[in-house]
Short mmCIF file of C-alpha atoms and ligand atoms in Angstrom, two decimals:
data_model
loop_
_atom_site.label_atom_id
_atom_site.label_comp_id
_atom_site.label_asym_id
_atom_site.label_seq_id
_atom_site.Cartn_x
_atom_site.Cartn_y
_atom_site.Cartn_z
CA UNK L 13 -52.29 6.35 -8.63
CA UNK L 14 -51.35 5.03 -11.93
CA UNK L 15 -50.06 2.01 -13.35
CA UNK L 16 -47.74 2.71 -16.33
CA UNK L 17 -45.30 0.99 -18.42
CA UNK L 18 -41.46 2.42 -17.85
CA UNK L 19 -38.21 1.69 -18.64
CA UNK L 20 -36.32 0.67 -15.33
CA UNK L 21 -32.65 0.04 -15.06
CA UNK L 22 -32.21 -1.90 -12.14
CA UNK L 23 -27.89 -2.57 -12.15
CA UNK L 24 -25.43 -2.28 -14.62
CA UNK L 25 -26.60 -3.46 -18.24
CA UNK L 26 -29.83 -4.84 -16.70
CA UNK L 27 -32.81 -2.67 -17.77
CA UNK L 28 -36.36 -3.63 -19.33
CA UNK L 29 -39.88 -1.99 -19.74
CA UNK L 30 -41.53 -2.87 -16.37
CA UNK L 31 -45.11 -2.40 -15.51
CA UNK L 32 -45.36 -0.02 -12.33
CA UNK L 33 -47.39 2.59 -10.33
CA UNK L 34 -46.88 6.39 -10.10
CA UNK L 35 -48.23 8.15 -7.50
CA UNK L 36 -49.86 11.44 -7.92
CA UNK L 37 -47.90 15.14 -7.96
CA UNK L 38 -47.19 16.58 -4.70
CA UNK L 39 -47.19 20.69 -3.80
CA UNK L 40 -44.82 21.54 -6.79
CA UNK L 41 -45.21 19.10 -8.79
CA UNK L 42 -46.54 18.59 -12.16
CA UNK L 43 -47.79 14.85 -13.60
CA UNK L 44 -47.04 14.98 -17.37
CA UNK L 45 -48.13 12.49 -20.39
CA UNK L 46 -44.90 12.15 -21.78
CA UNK L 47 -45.36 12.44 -25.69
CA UNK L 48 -41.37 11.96 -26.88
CA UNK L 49 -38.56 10.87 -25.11
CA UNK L 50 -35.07 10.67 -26.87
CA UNK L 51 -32.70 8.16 -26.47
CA UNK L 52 -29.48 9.94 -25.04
CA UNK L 53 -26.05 8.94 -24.71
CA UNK L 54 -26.07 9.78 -21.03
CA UNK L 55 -29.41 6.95 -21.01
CA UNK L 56 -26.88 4.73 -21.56
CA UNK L 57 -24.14 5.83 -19.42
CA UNK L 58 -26.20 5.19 -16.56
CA UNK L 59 -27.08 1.74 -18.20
CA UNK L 60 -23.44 0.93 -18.41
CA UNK L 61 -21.61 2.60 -15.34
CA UNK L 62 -20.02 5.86 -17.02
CA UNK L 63 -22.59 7.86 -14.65
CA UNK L 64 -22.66 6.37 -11.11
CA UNK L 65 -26.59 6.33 -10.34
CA UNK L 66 -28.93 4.73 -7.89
CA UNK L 67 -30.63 1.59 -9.06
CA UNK L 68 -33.63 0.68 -9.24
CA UNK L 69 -34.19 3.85 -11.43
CA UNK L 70 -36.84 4.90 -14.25
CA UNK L 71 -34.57 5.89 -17.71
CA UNK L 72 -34.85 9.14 -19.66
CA UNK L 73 -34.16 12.47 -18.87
CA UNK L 74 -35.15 14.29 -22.41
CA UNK L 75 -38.43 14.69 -23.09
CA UNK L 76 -41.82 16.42 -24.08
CA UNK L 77 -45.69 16.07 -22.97
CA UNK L 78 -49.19 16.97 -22.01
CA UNK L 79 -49.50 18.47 -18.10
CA UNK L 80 -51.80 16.43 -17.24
CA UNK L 81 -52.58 17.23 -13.38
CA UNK L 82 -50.88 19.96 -11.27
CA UNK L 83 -50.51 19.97 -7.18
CA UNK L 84 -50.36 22.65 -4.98
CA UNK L 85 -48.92 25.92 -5.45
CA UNK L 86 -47.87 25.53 -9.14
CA UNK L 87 -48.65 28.55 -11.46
CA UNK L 88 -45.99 28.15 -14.07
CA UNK L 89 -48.49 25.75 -16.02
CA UNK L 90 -51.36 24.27 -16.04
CA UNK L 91 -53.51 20.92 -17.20
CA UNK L 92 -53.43 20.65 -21.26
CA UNK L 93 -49.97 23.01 -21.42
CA UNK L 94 -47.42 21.42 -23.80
CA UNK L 95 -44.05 21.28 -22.45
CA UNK L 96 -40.36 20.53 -22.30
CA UNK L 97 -38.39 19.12 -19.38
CA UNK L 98 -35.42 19.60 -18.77
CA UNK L 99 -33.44 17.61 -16.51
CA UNK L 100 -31.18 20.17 -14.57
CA UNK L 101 -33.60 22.42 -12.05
CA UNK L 102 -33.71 25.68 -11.49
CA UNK L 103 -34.17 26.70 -8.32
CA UNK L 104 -33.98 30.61 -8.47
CA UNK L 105 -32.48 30.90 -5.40
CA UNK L 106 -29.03 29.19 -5.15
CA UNK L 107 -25.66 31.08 -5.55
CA UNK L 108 -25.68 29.53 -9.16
CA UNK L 109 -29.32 30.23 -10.00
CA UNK L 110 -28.69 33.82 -8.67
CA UNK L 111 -26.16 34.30 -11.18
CA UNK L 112 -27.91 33.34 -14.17
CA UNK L 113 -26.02 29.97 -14.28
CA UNK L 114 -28.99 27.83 -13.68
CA UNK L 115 -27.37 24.97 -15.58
CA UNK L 116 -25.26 24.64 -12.78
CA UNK L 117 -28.28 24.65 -9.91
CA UNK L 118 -27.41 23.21 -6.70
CA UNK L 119 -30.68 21.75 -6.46
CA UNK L 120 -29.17 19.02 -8.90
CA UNK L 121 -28.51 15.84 -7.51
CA UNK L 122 -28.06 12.20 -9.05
CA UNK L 123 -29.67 10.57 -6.08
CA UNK L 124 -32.85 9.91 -8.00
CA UNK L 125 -35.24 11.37 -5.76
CA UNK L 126 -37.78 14.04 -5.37
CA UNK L 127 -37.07 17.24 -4.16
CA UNK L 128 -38.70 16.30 -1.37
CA UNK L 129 -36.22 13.78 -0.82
CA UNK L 130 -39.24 10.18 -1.72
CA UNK L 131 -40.09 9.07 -4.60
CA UNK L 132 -43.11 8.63 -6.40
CA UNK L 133 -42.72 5.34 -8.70
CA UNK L 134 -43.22 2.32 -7.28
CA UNK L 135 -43.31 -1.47 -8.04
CA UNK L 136 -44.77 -4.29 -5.49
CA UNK L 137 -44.25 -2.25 -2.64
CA UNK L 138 -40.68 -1.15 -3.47
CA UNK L 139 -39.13 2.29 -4.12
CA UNK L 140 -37.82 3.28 -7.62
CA UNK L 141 -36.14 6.25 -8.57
CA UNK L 142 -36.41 8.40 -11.40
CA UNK L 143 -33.08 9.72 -13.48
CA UNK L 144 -32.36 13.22 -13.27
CA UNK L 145 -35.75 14.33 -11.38
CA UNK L 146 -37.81 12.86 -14.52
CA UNK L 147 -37.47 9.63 -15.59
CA UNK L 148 -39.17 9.88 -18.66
CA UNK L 149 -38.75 6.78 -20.67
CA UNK L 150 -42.09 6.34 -19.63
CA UNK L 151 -45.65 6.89 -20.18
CA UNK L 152 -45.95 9.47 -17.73
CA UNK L 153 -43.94 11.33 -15.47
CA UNK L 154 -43.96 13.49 -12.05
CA UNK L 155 -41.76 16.39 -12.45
CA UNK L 156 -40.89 19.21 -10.18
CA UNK L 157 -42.80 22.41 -12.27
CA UNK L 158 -39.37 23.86 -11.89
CA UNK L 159 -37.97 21.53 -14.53
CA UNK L 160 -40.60 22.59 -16.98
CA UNK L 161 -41.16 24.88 -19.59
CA UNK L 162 -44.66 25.76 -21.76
CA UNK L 163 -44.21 25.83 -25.68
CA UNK L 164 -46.42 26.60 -28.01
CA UNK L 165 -49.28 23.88 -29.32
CA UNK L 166 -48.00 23.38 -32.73
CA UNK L 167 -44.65 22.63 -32.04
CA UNK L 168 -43.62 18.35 -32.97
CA UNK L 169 -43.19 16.90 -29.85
CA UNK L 170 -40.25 14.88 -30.82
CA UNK L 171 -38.36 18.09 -31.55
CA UNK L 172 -39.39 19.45 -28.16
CA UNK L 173 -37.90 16.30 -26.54
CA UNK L 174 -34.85 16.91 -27.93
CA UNK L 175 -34.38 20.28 -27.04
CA UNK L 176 -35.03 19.33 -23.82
CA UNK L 177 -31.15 17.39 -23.52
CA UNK L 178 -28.98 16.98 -26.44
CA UNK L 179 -30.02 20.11 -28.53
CA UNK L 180 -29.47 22.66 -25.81
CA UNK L 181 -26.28 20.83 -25.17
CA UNK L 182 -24.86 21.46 -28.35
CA UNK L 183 -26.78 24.65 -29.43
CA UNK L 184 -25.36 26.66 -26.61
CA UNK L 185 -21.70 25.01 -26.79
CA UNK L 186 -21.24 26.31 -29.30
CA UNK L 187 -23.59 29.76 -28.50
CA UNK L 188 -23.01 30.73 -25.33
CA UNK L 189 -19.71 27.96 -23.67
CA UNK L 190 -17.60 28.72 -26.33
CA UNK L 191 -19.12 31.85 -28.20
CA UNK L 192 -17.94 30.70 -32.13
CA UNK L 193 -17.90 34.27 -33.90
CA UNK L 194 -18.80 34.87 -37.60
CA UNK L 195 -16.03 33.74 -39.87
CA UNK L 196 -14.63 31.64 -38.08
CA UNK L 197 -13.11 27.48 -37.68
CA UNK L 198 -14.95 25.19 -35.93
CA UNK L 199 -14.07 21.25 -35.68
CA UNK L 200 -16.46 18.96 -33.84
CA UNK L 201 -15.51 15.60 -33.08
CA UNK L 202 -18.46 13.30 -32.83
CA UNK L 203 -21.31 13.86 -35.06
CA UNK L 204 -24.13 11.94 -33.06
CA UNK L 205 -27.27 14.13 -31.73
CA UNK L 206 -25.29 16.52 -29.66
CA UNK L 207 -22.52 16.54 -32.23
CA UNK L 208 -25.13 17.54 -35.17
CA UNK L 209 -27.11 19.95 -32.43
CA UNK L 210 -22.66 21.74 -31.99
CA UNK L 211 -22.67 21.90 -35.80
CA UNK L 212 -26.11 23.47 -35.98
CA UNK L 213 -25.67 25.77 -33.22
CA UNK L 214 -22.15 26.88 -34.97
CA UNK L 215 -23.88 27.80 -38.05
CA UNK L 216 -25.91 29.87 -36.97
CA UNK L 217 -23.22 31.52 -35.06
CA UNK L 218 -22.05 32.08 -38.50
CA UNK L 219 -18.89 29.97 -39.04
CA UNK L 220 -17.13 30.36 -42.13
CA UNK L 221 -15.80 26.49 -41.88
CA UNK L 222 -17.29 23.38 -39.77
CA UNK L 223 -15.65 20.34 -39.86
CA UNK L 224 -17.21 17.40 -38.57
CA UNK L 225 -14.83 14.11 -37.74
CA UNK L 226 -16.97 10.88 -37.26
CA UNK L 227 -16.50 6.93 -37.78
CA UNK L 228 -19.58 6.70 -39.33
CA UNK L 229 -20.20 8.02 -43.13
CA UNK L 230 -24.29 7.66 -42.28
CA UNK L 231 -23.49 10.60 -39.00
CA UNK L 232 -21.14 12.42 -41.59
CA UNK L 233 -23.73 12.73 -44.08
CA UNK L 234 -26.20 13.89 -41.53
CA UNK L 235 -23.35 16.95 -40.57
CA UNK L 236 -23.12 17.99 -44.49
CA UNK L 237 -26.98 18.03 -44.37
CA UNK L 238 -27.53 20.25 -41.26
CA UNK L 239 -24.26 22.37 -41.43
CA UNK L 240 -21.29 20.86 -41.55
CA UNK L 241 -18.98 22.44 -44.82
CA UNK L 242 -16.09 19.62 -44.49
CA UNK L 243 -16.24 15.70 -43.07
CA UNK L 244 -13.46 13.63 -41.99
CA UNK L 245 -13.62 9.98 -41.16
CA UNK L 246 -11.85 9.74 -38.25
CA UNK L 247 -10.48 5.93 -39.12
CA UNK L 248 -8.00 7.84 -40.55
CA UNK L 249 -5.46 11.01 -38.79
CA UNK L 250 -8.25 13.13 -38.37
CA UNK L 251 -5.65 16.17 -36.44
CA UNK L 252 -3.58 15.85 -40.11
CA UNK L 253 -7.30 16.23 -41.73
CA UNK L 254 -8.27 19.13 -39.89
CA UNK L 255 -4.42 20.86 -40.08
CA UNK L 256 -4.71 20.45 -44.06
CA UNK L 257 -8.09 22.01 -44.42
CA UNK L 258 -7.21 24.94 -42.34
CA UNK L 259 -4.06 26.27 -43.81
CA UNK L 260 -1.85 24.25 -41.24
CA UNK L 261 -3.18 26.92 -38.36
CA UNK L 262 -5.57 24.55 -36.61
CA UNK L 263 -9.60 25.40 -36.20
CA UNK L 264 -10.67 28.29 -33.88
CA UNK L 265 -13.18 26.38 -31.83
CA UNK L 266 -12.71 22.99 -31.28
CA UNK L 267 -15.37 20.42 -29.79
CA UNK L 268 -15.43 16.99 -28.01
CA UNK L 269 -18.92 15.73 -28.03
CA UNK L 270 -18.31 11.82 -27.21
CA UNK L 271 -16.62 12.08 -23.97
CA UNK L 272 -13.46 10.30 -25.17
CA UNK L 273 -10.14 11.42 -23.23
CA UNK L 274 -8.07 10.33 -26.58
CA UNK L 275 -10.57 12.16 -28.33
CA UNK L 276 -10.59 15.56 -26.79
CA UNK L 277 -6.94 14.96 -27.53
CA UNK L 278 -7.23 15.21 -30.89
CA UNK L 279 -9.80 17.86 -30.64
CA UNK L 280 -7.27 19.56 -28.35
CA UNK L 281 -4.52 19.27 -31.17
CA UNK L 282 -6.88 20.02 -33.98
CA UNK L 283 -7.43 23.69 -31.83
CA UNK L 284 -5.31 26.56 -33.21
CA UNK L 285 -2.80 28.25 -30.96
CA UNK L 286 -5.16 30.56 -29.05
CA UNK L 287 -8.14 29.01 -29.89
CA UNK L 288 -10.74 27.49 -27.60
CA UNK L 289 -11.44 24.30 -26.78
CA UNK L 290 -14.91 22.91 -25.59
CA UNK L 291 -15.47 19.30 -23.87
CA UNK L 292 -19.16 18.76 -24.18
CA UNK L 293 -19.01 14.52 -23.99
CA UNK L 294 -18.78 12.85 -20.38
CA UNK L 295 -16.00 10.42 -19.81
CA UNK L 296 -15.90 8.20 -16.76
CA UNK L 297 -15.42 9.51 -13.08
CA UNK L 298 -11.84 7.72 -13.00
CA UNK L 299 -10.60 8.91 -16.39
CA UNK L 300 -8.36 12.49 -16.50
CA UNK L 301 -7.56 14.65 -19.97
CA UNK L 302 -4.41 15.73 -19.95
CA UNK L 303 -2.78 18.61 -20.44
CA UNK L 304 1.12 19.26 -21.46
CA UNK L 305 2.81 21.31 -18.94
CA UNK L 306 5.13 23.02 -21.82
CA UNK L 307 2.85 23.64 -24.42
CA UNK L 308 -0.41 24.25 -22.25
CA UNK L 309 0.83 27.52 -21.39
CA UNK L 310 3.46 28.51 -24.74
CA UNK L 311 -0.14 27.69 -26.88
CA UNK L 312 -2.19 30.03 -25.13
CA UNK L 313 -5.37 28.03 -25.61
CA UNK L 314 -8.51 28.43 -23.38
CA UNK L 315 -10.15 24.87 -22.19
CA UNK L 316 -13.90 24.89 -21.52
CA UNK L 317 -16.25 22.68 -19.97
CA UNK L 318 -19.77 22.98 -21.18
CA UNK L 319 -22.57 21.91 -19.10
CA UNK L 320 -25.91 21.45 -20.41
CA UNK L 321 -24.75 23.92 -23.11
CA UNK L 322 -24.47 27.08 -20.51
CA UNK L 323 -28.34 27.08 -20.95
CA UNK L 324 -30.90 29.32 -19.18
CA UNK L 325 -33.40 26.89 -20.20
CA UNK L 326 -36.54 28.94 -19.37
CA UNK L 327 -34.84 31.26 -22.10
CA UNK L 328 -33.02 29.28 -23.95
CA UNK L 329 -36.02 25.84 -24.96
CA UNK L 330 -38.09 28.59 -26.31
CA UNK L 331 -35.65 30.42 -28.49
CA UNK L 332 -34.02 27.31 -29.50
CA UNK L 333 -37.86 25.60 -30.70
CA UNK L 334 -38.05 29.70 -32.45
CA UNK L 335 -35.36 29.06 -34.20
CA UNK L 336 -36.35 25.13 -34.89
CA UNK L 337 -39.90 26.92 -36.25
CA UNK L 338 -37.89 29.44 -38.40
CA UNK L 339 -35.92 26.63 -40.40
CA UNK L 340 -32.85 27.77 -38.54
CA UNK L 341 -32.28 24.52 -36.31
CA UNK L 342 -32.95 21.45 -38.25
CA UNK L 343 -34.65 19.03 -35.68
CA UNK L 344 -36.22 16.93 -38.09
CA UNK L 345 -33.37 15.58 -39.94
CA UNK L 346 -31.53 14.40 -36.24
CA UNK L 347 -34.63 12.27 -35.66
CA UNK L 348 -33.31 8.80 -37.61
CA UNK L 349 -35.83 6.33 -35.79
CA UNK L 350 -38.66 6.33 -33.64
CA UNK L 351 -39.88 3.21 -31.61
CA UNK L 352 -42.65 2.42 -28.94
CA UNK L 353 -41.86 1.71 -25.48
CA UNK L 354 -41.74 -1.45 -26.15
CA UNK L 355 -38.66 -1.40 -28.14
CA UNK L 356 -36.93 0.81 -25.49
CA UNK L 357 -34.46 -2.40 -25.88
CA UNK L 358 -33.96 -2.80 -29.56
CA UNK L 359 -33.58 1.56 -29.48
CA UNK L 360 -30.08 1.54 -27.20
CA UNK L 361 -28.97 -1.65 -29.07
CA UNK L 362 -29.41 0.49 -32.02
CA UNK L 363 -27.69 3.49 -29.88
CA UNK L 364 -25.02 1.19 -29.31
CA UNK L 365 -24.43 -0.21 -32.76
CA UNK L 366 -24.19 4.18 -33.81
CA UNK L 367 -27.52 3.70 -36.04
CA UNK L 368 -28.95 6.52 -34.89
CA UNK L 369 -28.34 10.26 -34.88
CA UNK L 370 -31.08 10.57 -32.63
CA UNK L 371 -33.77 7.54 -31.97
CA UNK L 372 -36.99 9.15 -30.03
CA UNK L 373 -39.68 7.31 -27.97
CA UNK L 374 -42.87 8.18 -29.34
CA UNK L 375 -46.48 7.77 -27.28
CA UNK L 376 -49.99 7.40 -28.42
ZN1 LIG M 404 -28.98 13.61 -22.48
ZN1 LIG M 405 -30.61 26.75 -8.17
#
């Protein structure tokens, strides 16, 4: 058993690093030294009450580390193996799985537990859960070893955190959800880290035009760095923005990446007649987009949801970090702050305040 310093949410806007005790992996299971754990939106959702969860419950679901013991029957990796985790499972043998649409495992739940259905943090006797099977905002972590992946030695481990949540979310979006061809229009609306990972993931694609539409000029300058061509500050009317720069026609592909229903919206409007349209940002459970019934149909548009960017992630982290190695995927730039555990606090108020495009938990 170990005794380890976490970040535990325990009800809505109530969270704080806590002192508490991690017991040791079970048969397929993997305890990892977590090296890097980024800060992501959906951290705070569950903070807040956008994603029902529950509490008490260890933070952080994107992540990198050190294996650091394995249990029984693991083979996949083994003590002193660097690795990603990703927070969706993959099973192999569920009708999703089977169909190489692991991202949408049935093994997922949001009950904060083990596969096994226990848990293996604990505080004073009491139970915690972890978010997402990891529960990373912490100094280490017992993972299922389905819900890893080895990369190679070299690779920073703050960059293989974030490919573990919001790179692969936006990377594949635009990749493999919405499939942005060479030449082509692209507007993404919200520029934070999955935002910026949609704009990366769109150049590469080979867009001829990317539009990014933010509040904040520090996020928009960010986009122009990694691949944006055009910004728009959306205090003013972004759709009229967007409509100017592309001829009056409307982008190709557009992108919601802040989980706004007035948002996606715009980003709806902003979307050519026949385009596609991808929602990547998570609203609330009781919030609906709307479509209209007349022009729905007469526009001929295509409406995607993307989860966890469509990713095979046993494929996908290591082509993504190939890519990241190559100077194709700019993970460096997203990474605006790092902080210690201890100021897991002062790291969402900056999330909160939009400071960051991506702030990252770093170990020793
Ligand atoms: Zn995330
Ligand atoms: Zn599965």
């Amino acid at each position: 058993m170990k005794t380890m310093k976490a970040v535990v949410a325990r009800g809505l806007n109530d969270y704080a690093v806590e002192e508490v005790t991690l017991d040791p992996p079970k048969a397929d299971e993997v305890l990892v030294k977590i090296k890097a754990t980024g800060i992501c939106h959906s951290d705070l959702s569950v903070i807040n009450g956008t994603i029902p969860v529950a509490f008490p419950m260890v933070l952080g679901h994107e992540g990198a580390g050190v294996v650091e013991e394995v249990g029984e029957n693991v083979t996949n990796v083994k003590p002193g193996d660097h690795v990603t985790l990703s927070f969706v499972p993959n099973c192999g043998d569920c009708y999703h799985c089977l169909r190489s649409e692991p991202y949408l495992c049935l093994k997922s739940t949001p009950d904060g537990k083990m596969m096994d259905g226990t848990v293996r943090v604990h505080k004073d006797g009491e139970d915690i859960n972890v978010m997402q099977f990891l529960g990373n905002m912490a100094e280490y972590s017992v993972v299922p070893s389905m819900c890893l992946v080895k990369i190679d030695d070299d690779i920073d481990m703050k960059a293989a955190a974030l490919v573990g949540c919001g790179v692969t979310t936006g990377v594949g979006a635009a990749l493999k959800t919405a499939e942005v061809k060479p030449g082509s229009t692209v507007a993404v609306f919200g520029a934070g880290g999955v935002g910026l990972s949609i704009i990366q993931g769109a150049r590469i694609a080979g867009a001829a035009k990317i539009i990014a539409v933010d509040l904040s000029d520090d996020k928009l300058a960010i986009a122009k760095e990694v691949g944006a061509t055009d910004v728009i500050n959306a205090s003013g009317d972004a759709v009229k923005e967007v409509m100017a720069l592309t001829g009056g026609i409307g982008v190709d592909y557009g992108f919601e990446a802040i989980g706004i229903p007035a948002v996606v919206d715009q980003a709806q409007k902003a979307t050519r007649r026949g385009g596609t349209m991808t929602v990547v940002g998570v609203g609330k459970l009781d919030q609906k987009l709307e479509l209209n019934a007349l022009m729905f149909p007469l526009t001929s548009k295509t409406f995607k949801g993307s989860m966890y960017g469509g990713a095979e992630f046993k494929v996908d982290f290591p082509k993504y970090l190939e890519l990241y190695k190559q100077g194709k995927l700019d993970l460096d730039r997203m990474v605006t702050q790092t902080y210690s555990i201890d100021e897991a606090v002062q790291a969402f108020d900056d999330l909160v305040a939009g400071k960051n495009a991506r702030g990252v938990i770093v170990y020793d």
